[in-house]
Each structure stands twice: as structure tokens, then as C-alpha cells.
mmCIF file of C-alpha atoms in Angstrom:
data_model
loop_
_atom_site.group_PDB
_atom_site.id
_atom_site.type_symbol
_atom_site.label_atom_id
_atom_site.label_comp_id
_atom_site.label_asym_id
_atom_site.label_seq_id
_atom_site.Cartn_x
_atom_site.Cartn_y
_atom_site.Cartn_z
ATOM 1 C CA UNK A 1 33.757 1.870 -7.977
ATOM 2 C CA UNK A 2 31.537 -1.142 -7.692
ATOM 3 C CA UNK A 3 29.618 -1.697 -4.814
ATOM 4 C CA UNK A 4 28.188 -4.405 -3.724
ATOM 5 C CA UNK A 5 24.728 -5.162 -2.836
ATOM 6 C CA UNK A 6 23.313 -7.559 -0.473
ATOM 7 C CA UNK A 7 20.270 -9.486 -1.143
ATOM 8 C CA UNK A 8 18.789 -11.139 1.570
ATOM 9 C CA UNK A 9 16.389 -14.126 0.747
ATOM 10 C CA UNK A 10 13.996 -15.471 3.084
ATOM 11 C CA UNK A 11 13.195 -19.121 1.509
ATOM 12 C CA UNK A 12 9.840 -20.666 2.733
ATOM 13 C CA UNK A 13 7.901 -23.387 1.188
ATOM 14 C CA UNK A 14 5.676 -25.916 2.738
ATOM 15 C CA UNK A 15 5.855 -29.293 1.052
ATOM 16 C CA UNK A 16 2.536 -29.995 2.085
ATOM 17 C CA UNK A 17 0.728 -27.214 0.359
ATOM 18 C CA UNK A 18 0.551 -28.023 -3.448
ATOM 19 C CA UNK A 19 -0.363 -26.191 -6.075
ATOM 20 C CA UNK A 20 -1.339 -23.541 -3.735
ATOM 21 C CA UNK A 21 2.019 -22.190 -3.359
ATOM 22 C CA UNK A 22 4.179 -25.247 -2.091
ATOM 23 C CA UNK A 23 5.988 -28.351 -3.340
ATOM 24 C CA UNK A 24 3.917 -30.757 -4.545
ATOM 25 C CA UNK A 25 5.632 -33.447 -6.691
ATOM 26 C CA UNK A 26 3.786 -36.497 -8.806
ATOM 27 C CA UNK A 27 5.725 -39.733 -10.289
ATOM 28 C CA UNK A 28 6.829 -37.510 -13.512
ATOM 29 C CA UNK A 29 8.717 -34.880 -11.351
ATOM 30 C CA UNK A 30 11.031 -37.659 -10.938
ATOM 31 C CA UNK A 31 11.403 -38.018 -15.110
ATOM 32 C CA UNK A 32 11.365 -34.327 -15.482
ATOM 33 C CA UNK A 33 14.359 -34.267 -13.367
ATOM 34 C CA UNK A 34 16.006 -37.237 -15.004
ATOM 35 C CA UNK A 35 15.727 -35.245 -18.323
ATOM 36 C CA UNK A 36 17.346 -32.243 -16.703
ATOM 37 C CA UNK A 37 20.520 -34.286 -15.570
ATOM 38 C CA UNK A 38 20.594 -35.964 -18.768
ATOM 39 C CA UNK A 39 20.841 -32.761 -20.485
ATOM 40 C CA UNK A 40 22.714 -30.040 -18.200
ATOM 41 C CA UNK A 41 24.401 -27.914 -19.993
ATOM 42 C CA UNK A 42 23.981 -24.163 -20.613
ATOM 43 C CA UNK A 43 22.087 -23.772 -24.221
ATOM 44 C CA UNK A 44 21.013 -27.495 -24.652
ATOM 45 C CA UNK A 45 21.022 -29.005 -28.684
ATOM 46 C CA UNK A 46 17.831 -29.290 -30.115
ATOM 47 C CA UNK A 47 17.365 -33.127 -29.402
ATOM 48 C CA UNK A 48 17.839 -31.821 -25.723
ATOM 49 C CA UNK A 49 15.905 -28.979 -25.917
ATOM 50 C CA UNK A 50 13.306 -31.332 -27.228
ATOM 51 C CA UNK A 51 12.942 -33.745 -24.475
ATOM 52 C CA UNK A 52 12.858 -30.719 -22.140
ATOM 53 C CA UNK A 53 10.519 -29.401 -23.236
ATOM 54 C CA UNK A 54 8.361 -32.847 -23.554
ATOM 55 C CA UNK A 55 8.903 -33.858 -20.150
ATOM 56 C CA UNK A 56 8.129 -30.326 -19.083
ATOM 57 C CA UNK A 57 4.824 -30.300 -20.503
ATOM 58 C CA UNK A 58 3.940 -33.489 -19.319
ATOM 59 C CA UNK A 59 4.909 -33.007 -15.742
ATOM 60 C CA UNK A 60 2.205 -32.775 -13.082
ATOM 61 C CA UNK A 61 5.169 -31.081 -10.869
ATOM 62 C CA UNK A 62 3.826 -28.150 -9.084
ATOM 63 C CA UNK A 63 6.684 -26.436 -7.843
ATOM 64 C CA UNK A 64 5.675 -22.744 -6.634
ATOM 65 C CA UNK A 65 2.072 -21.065 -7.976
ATOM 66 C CA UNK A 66 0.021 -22.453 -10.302
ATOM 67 C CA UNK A 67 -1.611 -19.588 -10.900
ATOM 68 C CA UNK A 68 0.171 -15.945 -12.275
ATOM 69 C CA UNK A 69 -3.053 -14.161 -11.807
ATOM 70 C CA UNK A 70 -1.613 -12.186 -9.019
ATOM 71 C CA UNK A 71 -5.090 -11.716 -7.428
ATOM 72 C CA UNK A 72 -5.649 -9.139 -5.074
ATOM 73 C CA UNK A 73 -6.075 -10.479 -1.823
ATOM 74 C CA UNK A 74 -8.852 -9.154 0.863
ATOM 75 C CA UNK A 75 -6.773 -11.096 3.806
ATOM 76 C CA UNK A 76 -6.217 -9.353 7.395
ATOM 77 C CA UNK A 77 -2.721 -8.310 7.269
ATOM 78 C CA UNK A 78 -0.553 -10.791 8.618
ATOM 79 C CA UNK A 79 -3.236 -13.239 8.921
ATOM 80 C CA UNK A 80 -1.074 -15.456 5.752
ATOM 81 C CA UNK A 81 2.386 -14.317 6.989
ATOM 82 C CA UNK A 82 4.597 -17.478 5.326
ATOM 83 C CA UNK A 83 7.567 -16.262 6.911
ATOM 84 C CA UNK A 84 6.826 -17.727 10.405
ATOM 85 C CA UNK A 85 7.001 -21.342 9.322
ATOM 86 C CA UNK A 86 9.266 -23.548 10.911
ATOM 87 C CA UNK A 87 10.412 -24.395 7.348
ATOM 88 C CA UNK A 88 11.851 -21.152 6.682
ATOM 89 C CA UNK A 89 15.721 -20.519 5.999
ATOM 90 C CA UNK A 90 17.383 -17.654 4.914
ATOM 91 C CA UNK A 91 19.763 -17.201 2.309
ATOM 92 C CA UNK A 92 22.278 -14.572 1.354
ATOM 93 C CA UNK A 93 23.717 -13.863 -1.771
ATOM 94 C CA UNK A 94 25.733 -10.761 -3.112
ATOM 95 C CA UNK A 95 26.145 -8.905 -6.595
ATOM 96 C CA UNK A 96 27.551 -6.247 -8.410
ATOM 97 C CA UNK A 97 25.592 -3.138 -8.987
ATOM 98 C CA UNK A 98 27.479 -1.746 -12.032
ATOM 99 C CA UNK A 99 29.880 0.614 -12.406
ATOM 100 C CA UNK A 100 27.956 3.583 -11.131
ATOM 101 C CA UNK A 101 28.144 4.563 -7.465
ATOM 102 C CA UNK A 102 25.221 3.881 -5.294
ATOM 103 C CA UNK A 103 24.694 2.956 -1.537
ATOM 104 C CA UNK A 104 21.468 0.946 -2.390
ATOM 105 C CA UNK A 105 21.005 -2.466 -0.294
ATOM 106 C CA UNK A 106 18.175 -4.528 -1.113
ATOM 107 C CA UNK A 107 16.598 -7.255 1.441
ATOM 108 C CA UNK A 108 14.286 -9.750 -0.083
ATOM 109 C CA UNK A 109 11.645 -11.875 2.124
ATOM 110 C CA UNK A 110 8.277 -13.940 1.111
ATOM 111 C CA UNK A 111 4.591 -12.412 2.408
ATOM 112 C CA UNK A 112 1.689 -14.139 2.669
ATOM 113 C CA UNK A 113 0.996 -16.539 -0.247
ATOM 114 C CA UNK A 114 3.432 -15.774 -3.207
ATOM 115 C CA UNK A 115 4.339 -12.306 -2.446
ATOM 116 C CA UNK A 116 7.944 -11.260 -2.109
ATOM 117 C CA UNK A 117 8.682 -7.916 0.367
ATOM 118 C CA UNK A 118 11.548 -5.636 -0.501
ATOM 119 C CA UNK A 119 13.435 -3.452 1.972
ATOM 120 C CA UNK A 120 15.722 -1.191 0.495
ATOM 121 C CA UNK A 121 18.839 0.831 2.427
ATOM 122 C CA UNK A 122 20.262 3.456 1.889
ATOM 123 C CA UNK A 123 23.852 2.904 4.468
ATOM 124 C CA UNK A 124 24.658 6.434 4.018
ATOM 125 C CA UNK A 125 21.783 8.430 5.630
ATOM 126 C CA UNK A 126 20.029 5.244 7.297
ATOM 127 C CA UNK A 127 16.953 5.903 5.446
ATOM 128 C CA UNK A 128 14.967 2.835 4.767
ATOM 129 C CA UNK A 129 11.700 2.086 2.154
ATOM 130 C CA UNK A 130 9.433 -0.889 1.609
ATOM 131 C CA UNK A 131 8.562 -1.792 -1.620
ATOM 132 C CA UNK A 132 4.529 -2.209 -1.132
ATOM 133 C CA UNK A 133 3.406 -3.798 2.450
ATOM 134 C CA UNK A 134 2.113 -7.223 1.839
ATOM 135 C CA UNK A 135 2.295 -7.755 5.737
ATOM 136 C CA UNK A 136 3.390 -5.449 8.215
ATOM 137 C CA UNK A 137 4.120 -7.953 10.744
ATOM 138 C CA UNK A 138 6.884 -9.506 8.345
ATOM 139 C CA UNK A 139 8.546 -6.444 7.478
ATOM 140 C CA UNK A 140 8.471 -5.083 10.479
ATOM 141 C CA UNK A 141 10.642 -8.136 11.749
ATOM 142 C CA UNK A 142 12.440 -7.454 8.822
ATOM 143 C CA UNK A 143 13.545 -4.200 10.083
ATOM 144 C CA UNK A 144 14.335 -5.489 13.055
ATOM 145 C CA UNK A 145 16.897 -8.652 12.136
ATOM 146 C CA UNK A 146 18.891 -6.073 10.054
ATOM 147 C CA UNK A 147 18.643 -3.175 12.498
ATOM 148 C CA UNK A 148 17.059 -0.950 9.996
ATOM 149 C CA UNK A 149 13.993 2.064 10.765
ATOM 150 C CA UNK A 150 11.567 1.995 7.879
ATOM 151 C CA UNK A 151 11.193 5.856 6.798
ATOM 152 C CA UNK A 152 9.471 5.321 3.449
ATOM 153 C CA UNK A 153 6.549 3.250 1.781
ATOM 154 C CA UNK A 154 6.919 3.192 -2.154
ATOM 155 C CA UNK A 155 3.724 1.745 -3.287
ATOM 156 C CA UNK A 156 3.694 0.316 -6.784
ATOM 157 C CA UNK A 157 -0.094 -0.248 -7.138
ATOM 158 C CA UNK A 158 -3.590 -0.081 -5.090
ATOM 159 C CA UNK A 159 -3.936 -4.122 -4.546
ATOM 160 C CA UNK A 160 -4.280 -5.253 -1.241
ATOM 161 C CA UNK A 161 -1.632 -7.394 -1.135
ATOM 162 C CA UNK A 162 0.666 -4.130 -1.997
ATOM 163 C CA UNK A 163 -0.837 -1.800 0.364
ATOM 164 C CA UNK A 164 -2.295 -3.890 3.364
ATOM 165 C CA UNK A 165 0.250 -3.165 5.572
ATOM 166 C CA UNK A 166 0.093 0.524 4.887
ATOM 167 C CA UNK A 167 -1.805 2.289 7.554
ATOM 168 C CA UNK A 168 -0.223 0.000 10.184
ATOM 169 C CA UNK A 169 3.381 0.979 9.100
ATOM 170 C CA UNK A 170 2.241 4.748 8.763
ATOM 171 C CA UNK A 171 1.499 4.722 12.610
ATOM 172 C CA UNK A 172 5.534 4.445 12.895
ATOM 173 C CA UNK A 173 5.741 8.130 11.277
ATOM 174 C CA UNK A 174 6.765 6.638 7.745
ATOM 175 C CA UNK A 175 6.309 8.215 4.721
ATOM 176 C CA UNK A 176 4.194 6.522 1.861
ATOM 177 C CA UNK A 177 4.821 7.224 -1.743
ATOM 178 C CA UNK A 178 2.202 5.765 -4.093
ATOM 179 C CA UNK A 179 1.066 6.493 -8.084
ATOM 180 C CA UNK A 180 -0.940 9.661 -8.761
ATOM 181 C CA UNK A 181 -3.425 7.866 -10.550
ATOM 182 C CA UNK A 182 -4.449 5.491 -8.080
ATOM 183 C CA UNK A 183 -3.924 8.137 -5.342
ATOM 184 C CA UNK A 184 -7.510 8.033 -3.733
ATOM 185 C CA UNK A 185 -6.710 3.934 -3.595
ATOM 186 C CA UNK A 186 -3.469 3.968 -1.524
ATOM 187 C CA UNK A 187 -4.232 3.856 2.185
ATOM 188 C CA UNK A 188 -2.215 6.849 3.991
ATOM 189 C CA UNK A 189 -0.563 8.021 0.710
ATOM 190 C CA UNK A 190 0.970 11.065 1.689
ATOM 191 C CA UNK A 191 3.443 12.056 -1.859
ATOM 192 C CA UNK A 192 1.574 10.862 -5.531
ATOM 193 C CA UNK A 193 3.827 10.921 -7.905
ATOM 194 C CA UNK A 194 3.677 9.818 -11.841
ATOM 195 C CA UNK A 195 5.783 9.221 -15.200
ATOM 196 C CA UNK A 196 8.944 10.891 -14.940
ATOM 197 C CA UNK A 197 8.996 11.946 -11.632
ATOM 198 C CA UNK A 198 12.069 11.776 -9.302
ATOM 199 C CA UNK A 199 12.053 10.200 -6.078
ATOM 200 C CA UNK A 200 15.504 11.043 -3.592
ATOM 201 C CA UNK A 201 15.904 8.016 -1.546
ATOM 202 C CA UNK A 202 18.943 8.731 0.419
ATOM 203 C CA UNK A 203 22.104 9.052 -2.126
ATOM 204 C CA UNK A 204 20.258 7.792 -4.625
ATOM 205 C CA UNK A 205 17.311 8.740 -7.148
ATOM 206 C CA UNK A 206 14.663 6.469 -8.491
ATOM 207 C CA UNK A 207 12.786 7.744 -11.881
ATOM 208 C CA UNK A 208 8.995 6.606 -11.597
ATOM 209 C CA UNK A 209 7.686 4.806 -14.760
ATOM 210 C CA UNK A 210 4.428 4.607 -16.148
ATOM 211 C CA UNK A 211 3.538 0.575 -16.094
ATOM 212 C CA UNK A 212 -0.115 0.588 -16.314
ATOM 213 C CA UNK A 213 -2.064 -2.283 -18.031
ATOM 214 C CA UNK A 214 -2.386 -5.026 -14.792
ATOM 215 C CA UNK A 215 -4.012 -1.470 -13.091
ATOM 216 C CA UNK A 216 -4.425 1.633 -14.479
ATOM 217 C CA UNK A 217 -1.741 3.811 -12.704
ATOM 218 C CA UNK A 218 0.379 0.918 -12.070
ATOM 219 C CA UNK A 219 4.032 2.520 -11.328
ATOM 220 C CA UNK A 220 7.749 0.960 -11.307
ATOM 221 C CA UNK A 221 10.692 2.816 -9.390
ATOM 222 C CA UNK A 222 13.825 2.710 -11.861
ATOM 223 C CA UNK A 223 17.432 3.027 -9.803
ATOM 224 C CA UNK A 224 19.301 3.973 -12.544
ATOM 225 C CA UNK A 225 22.383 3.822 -10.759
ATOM 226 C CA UNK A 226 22.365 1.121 -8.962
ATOM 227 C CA UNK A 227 20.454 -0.645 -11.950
ATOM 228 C CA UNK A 228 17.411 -1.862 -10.276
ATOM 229 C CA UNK A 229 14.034 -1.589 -11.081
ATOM 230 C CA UNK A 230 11.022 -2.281 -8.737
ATOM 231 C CA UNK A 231 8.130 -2.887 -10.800
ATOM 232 C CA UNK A 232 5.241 -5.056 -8.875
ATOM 233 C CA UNK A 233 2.603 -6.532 -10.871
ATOM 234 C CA UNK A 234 3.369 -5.283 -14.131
ATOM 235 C CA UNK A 235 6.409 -7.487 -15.161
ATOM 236 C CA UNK A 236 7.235 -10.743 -13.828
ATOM 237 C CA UNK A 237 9.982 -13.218 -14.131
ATOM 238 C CA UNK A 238 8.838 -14.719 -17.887
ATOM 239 C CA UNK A 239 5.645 -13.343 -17.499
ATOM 240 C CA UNK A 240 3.674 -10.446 -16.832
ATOM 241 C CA UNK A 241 0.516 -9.453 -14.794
ATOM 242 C CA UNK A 242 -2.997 -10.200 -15.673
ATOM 243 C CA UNK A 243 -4.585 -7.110 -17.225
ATOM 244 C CA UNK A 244 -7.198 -6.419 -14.716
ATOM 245 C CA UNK A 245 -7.952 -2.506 -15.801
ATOM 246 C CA UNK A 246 -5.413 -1.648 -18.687
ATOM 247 C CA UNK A 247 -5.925 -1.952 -22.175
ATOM 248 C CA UNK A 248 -3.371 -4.091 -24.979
ATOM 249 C CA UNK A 249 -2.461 -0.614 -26.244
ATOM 250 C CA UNK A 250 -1.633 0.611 -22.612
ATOM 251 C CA UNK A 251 0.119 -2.628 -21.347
ATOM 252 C CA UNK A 252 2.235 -3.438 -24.541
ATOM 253 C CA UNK A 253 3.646 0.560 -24.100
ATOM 254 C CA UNK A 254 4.594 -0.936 -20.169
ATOM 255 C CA UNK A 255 6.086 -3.235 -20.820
ATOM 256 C CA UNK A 256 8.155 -1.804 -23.771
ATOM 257 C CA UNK A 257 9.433 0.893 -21.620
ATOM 258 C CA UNK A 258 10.574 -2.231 -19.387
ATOM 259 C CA UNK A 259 12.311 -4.011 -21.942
ATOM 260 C CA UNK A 260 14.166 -0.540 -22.923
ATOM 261 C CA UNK A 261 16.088 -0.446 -19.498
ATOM 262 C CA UNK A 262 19.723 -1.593 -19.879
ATOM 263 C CA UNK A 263 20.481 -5.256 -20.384
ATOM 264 C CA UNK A 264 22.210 -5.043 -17.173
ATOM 265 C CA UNK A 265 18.872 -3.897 -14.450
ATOM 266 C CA UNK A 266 17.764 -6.282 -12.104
ATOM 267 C CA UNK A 267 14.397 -6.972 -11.835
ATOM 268 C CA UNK A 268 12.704 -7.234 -8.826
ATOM 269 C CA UNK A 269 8.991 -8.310 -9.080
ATOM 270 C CA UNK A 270 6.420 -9.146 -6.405
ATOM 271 C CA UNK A 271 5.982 -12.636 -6.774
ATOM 272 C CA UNK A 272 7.464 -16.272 -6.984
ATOM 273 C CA UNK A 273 5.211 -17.390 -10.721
ATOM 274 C CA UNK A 274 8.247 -18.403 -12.726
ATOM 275 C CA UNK A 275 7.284 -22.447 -12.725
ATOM 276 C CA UNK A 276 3.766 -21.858 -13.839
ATOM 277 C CA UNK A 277 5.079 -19.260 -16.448
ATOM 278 C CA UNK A 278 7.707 -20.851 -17.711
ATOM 279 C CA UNK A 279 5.331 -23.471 -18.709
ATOM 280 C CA UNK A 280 3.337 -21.030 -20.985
ATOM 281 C CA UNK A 281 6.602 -19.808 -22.696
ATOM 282 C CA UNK A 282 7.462 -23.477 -23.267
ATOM 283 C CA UNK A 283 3.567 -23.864 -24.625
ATOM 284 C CA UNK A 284 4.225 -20.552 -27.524
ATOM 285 C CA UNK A 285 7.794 -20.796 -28.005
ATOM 286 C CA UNK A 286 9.512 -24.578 -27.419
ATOM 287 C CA UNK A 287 11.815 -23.531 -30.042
ATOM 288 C CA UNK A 288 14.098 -21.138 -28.066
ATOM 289 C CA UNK A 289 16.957 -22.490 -26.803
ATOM 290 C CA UNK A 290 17.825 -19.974 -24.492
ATOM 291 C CA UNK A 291 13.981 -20.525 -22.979
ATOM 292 C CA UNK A 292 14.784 -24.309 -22.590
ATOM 293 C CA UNK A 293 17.881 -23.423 -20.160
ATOM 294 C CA UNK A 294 16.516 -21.101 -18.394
ATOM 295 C CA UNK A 295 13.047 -23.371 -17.673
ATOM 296 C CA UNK A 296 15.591 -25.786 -16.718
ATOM 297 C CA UNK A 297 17.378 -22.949 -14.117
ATOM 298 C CA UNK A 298 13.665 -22.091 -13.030
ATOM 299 C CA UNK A 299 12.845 -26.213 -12.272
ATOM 300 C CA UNK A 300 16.608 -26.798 -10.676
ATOM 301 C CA UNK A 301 15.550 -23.561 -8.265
ATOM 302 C CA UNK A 302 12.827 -24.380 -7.144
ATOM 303 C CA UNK A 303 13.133 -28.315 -6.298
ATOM 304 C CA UNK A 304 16.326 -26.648 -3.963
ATOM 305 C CA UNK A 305 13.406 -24.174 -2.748
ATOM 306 C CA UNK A 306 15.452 -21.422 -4.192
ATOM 307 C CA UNK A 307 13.775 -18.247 -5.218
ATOM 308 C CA UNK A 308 13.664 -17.682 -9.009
ATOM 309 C CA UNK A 309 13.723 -13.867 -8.780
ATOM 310 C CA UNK A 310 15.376 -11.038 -9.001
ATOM 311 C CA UNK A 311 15.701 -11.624 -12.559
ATOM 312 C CA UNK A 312 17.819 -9.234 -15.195
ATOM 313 C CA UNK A 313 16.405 -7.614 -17.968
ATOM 314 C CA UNK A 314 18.913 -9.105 -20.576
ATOM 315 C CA UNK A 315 17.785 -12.507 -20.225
ATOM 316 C CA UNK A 316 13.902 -11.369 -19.801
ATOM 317 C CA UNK A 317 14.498 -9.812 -23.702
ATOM 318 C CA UNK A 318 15.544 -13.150 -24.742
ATOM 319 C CA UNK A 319 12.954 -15.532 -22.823
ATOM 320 C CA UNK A 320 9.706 -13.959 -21.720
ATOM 321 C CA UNK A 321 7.006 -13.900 -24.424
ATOM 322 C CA UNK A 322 5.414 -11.002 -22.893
ATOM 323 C CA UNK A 323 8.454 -9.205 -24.268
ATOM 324 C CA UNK A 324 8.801 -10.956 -27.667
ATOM 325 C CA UNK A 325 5.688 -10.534 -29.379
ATOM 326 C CA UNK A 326 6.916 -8.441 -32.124
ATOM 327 C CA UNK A 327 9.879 -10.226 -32.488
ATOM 328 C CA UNK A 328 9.155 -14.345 -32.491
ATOM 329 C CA UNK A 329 7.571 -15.720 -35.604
ATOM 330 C CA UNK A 330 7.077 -19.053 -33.569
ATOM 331 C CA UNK A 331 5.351 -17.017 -30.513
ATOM 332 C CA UNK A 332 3.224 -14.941 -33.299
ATOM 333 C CA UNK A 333 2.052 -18.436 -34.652
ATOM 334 C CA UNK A 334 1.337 -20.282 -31.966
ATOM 335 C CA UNK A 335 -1.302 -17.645 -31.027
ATOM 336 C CA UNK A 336 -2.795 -17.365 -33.557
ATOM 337 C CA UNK A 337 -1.448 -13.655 -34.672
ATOM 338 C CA UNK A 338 -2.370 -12.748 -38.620
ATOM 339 C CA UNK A 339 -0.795 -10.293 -40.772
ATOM 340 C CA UNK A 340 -2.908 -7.827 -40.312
ATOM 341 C CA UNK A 341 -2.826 -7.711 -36.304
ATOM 342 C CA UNK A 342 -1.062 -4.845 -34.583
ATOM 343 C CA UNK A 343 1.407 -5.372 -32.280
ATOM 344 C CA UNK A 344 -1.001 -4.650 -29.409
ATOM 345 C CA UNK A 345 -3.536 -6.871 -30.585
ATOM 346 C CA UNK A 346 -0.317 -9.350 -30.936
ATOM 347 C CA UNK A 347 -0.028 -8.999 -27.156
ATOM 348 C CA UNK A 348 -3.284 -9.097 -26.311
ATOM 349 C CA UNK A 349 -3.741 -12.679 -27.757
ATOM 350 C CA UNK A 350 -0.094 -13.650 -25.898
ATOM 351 C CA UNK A 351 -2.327 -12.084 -22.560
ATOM 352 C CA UNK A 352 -5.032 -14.223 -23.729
ATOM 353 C CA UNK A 353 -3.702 -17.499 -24.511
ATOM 354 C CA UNK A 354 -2.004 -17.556 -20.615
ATOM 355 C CA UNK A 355 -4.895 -16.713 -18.881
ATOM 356 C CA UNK A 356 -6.688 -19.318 -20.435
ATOM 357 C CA UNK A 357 -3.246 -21.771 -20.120
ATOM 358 C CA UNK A 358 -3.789 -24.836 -17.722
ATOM 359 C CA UNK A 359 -0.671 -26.566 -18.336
#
């Protein structure tokens, strides 16, 4: 049977705070988002691809994060919490979750800067997990405006803005799941676990996947059933996270065991980059089509103050470059890849050429 799955998304943007996180718009927003009208359909021709992409380059629009660095952040917990502002609204959408049985409800919220918290519910046994605390203060109201009592942590990574709110949510008797490999990093871990493992979360089972390359034991929790995967840092919506302690070798083998999930798994990543990364792709691969309309989704989202994740792993195969290096000529060229480069040195000059990117 198919079972629905609610998504609840907190949307919170200040237009006064720029390219720090906000909405902050000059003159050629405006002709960005003639361009967009001008040319809305799904797959645009090429002419309209074209003039997409032009106007995209050129525009000074800073809608969301400038910046996919995803920085660790040294902050007091709560100290940043975004989802106090007067400008916040919340949104509710619901989708399918496949054809497999699962009880899995997912509640999505924004934390401090750019983060996005995930509370996931299992209706059957009332059990509850975060996905990493950015701020306990948030998800603890959270818990409270659905009625839920968190039982679980399931940390993804050691950064601060995934495992701030840790100790203060442990004081509530949770339990706090965290990667084996960063054990001695995770504040109050109490289970490590690593590739392969099993994780029973209510009626349903999450499989934990090696992700390393943004840190070294970086981990993702895989619902297979319910078609989800939580994966932090490591994969983002057209992007990927800056390799702060992994190696090419290491991060290419992530995110290739990401891309291998069905078509069909939703992607839920920790935080709202897709404007500043969608301008890279455009920057190595202006050619693809399918790129072009979804930049055009991303830019459409985002001047609504929409969130532009969860994403699905279908349309990340066909649009994020961190996925396509051994399989786009034009990506593989406009980086400056030679015959004789491996595929991880192929990523590692993709990795490269964004972190040096200031478009």
C-alpha cells in the first residue's frame, strides 16, 4: 500500500540579510526573472537554455547562501535559531513513499544559518529521532507543535552545527546514534555504528552508509523502504560538501554509493545551497538541458522563499556535477580533466574548481 508521508517545512528568510543567508536582490534579478517567464517550460530549447543560462551568470541575485562550504559553526546552541523570526511560515506538503510499507513521517524545519532539522516518526510505536541537533531549542519546539517525544539522536557527522544540540537533548533520556569513526567526536554518543550496519527505528530499518570525504567517518541513514536517505554534509542538492578531511579517492566512492540508491529516494540534506550551486553546475555544464530547468525550479523556489530540498536521486544523476564526472564530456572539459586523469582525480578538480567558484 502507499503511504503517505508528511513533510513539514518551516520557511524563514529575512530579506534584509543578503548573501548571508537571505534575499538580497540587485537590478538584474529583475532580468533574470524576465528570462525565466520568457522561457517556462519544462526542458527549455537551446536558444532558451542559452539565455538562461546568460542571465544566470550575470545575475548579482543572492537568493539563499552564497557559500556551500558548510562550515562548522562554534555558535552557542540556539544563539542563531532562524526559526523565531517573525518572518517565518510554515508549509506542508505530502508525497508518496513507494510501494513498500513504512510508517516513516518526516518534519522538516530551518536551524540557525542554513541548516535544515529533520524529525522523523515512527506513528506506530511513537518513537521519534532527530537527524543531527543544529539547535535544541528549535527542535525541541518542534516536538512540541506536532506532539511528538524525541527518543533518538542519529548523528550524521562530528560538526557543530550537527551535534550542538546533543548533550542538551540527551538530558531528556534520548538516545544518540552517531558514526564509529568519529565516535570520540559526538557529544553523548551512546550506540557507534558504521557501513552496513542496521539501525531499527520503530517499524522501520535504516542501513548506515559509509559517506566519508567532507569528514572522515561521515555516515548517511538509508530507509530503504520508505526510500529516504539522510545524508548531511556529504551530498547536497547539486552539490556536495567541501572535503574538509577525506581524500578524492574516499569522497568519489561516497558519493557513488549515493548515486547507486534507486532513482526513486528522496534526499534529504542539511542545508538550503542549491542557488549558489546551481550556479557552479551552470559554470561546468551550461549545456544540459535538464540542468537549465531545474536552475530555473531552484531560482522560481526561492524568490517564493520555498525550500529547494528534499531533492530525489533521479534528477541529482542527471544535474549535479558532483555525480557526473565520469559521465559529461562538457563537465570533464571545462575543468580541465586530461586523458590520463582517474576518475578521482576527475572529481577532485570538479571539488576544486567550486571551492574556488565566485560566481
Amino acid at each position: 500500500r502507499r503511504l503517505a508521508v508528511l513533510a513539514t517545512l518551516h520557511l524563514n528568510l529575512s530579506a534584509a540579510r543578503g548573501t548571508s543567508g537571505g534575499i538580497s536582490c540587485s537590478s538584474s534579478s529583475s532580468a533574470f526573472a524576465s528570462v525565466l517567464s520568457n522561457h517556462a517550460v519544462r526542458r527549455p530549447t537551446a536558444a532558451a537554455a542559452a539565455a538562461i543560462v546568460a542571465t544566470f551568470a550575470a545575475s548579482s541575485c543572492a537568493l539563499g547562501l552564497a557559500s556551500s562550504a558548510s562550515r562548522p559553526t562554534s555558535t552557542t546552541t540556539g544563539a542563531r535559531d532562524s526559526s523565531s523570526s517573525n518572518t517565518a511560515r510554515t508549509m506542508s506538503t505530502t508525497a508518496a513513499a513507494g510501494s513498500m510499507c513504512s510508517t516513516l513521517e518526516v518534519a522538516q524545519f530551518p536551524c540557525l544559518d542554513d541548516n535544515y532539522g529533520y524529525l522523523i516518526h515512527d506513528a506506530t510505536t511513537g518513537e521519534t529521532a532527530a537527524i543531527d541537533t543544529p539547535c535544541a531549542d528549535t527542535i525541541r519546539r518542534e516536538l512540541d507543535r506536532h506532539g511528538w517525544t524525541l527518543t533518538h539522536v542519529l548523528n550524521t557527522h562530528h560538526h557543530y552545527d550537527h551535534t550542538g544540540g546533543n548533550l542538551d537533548l540527551k538530558s531528556d533520556g534520548v538516545t544518540i546514534v552517531g558514526p564509529t569513526k568519529e565516535k570520540e567526536k559526538i557529544p553523548g554518543i551512546d550506540v557507534a555504528v558504521g557501513d552496513g550496519d542496521k539501525v531499527e527505528f520503530g517499524a522501520s530499518e535504516a542501513i548506515v552508509l559509509d559517506v566519508g570525504g567532507h569528514t572522515n567517518g561521515h555516515i548517511a541513514y538509508y530507509f530503504p523502504d520508505a526510500r529516504k536517505v539522510f545524508c548531511g554534509d556529504a551530498l547536497f542538492a547539486l552539490g556536495c560538501g567541501r572535503m574538509f578531511e577525506g581524500t578524492p579517492q574516499q569522497f568519489w566512492r561516497s558519493l557513488k554509493r549515493l548515486r547507486d540508491l534507486p532513482d526513486e529516494t528522496t534526499v534529504y540534506c542539511a542545508h538550503e545551497y542549491t542557488v549558489s550551486n546551481a550556479k557552479f553546475a551552470l559554470s561546468v555544464e551550461p549545456g544540459n538541458l535538464d540542468l537549465v530547468a531545474r536552475a530555473k525550479e531552484v531560482m522560481d523556489k526561492r524568490s517564493r522563499n520555498e525550500p529547494t530540498v528534499p531533492s530525489m536521486i533521479g534528477e541529482e544523476k542527471k544535474t549535479n556535477p558532483f555525480l557526473r564526472v565520469d559521465t559529461s564530456d562538457e563537465i570533464r572539459r571545462n575543468v580541465g580533466v586530461t586523458s590520463s586523469d582517474t576518475e578521482d582525480d576527475a572529481f577532485a578538480k570538479v571539488r576544486s574548481a567550486k571551492d574556488s567558484f565566485r560566481g
